[in-house]
Amino acid sequence: MQRDFSRGRLRVLTVCFSVLFVVFALRLVQIQGIDSQAYAAKAIDAGARKTVIPAPRGDILDRNGEAMVSSTAGTSLTADPYLTGPNAPKIAKILTEELGDRIDYFDTVELLRKPESRFVYVTKNVPAYSAKKALSALSEASLPGVFGEGVSLRKYPGGSLAANVLGITEGERNGIAGLEKQYNDLLTGTNGAETYEIAATGQRIPSAASTLKEMTPGQDIQTTIDRELQWYSDQRLADVVKSSGADYGLAITMDIRTCEIVQMSQAPTYNPDTRENVKSETLVNRALSNVYEPGSVMKLVTMAALADMGKIKADTKIKVPSSIRVDGFTIGDYWDHGSLNMTAGGVISLSSNLGTIVAAQQMSDSVFHSYLTKFGFGQLSGVDLPEETRGLVTPARDWTRSKHATTSFGQGISVNAVQIVRAVGAIANGGEMCTPSIAQSAVDADGKKTDLNDAKTTRVVSREAASEVTRMMEGVTADNGTAKGAHIEGYRVAGKTGTAWRVNPKTGRYVRGQNTVSFVGFAPADRPRFLTYVVIDNPPSNAGGGSLAGPVFKDIMSMALERFGVPPTGSKPPKVEHYW
């Protein structure tokens, strides 16, 4: 009886051990085979260290493939206070010796002793060679717990070159201005990561399990900017702003055939590489964010509308009075005169406000307003840069007689500089207006290009109307025009000066003695290739658009024509009489 009981108990124990063995074996197979990655991740979770594999941010290139912005290897130093706490003063001393002013000794000691934390940033975005020296010094001193995390640092080899176009980043993955912001998603890429097991000393265990997620590099952005022309324009504009004492200046050059912006300058500007002069007024791109009254440049749009309606040609006769009184205001020209018999071409060449008002009386408020809308005013230009301001065009229903009059010569309407480039570009392009662009394509790590320029073209006036206005504009740079200093030897140049009173943004009233002066033009006038627009804001002198902005236009346009190999056409400009 006792023997039978012992045998039964033995059988039960044998079965139990057999079941346990099978379960253990199956579990081992599952861990080592079927779910090895999942269990490896769980196994290292408690003592794991995760290292980010940074995706290099894409470069920003000029139209010829030269880097205007690039990335270089950097390191952010992190620490595990559980490991660094006991030796915090020693570690902080070595780090401050190696990294200098990048970190503060006492702040670092506090970080390294941070309670209830296993991860802190000691310092970010250190050049890779500096971080390597610091980590090596800690290793030689047998002080564990500080780690290097690879990052990508932005470098701007041209310094302030095209800074307001290129923009700047905050950290390594966040563009906050310019193309860095506009194309941030394409430039950024996707970071990878590696997770691995560490020993109590903080060192990686070579034979331990690990997980790896590959990174995807950011794409390069190839722009329409010509680096050499941009550099020259930046320097020329900075010189005139400094010498004239103006508040700021802008210069934009567009290829009329493609609507590509080949140069966009601003002065003063900042240096994104050293972060010198980075402040709100220099960080913004004033060509898009600043609005102002364009002054006499707007006369081109007025004349283009009238020519499109069949109301006017370059030699149309206009009786110009000595002054016009409207809604209690007296309007005159910049020079005193009696009644004049002028041609439409003379009105543009000599920039007569009164002649423009008389001509514009042939349009109703609604028709005039519709042409302003066609030319893109009060709307975004569509250029691929952030922070554009629409400007302001008063609705036609709210126009008064004085609003109609002053709008015809560019007062009482606010615009940004790119809107003017786009509108006058339509005249240069035979009446067709297109969307300006600043980026050509995105290029991924495999060299695959994605076109970013989807410029759309819209006809705003007839080819004949554009041709008539071009004839008028050629008289501006003639010897008897208002901007003979903008003439380029050997080329036919169509242009227009602009001078407008500045508005006090606090009171909404004009400030007498403060002006925004400008010059816009294109060349060759009979076969247009480039358009350049120069704006000088609030020069202390009484200089006008022709005398101050005109010579800057001439120098930048001359450089563009030479740089792109545009020959003179050899034809002579048509003669436009000013008077009849």
GROMACS .gro file of C-alpha atoms in nm, residues 4 85 139 183 186 195 210 224 313 362 422 439 446 526 536 564:
model
   16
    4ASP     CA    1   0.179   0.215  -0.443
   85GLY     CA    2   2.590   6.329  -0.871
  139SER     CA    3   3.696   5.926  -1.960
  183TYR     CA    4   1.067   7.483  -4.631
  186LEU     CA    5   1.161   6.943  -4.637
  195THR     CA    6   1.874   5.210  -2.786
  210SER     CA    7   2.006   4.688  -2.903
  224THR     CA    8   1.680   8.096  -5.780
  313LYS     CA    9  -0.131  10.616  -7.582
  362GLN     CA   10  -1.162  10.861  -6.756
  422ARG     CA   11   0.506   9.156  -5.976
  439ALA     CA   12   1.311   7.824  -5.481
  446ASP     CA   13   1.936   6.003  -5.377
  526ASP     CA   14   1.267   9.623  -7.624
  536ILE     CA   15   1.520  10.372  -4.989
  564PHE     CA   16   2.384   8.651  -6.734
   0.00000   0.00000   0.00000
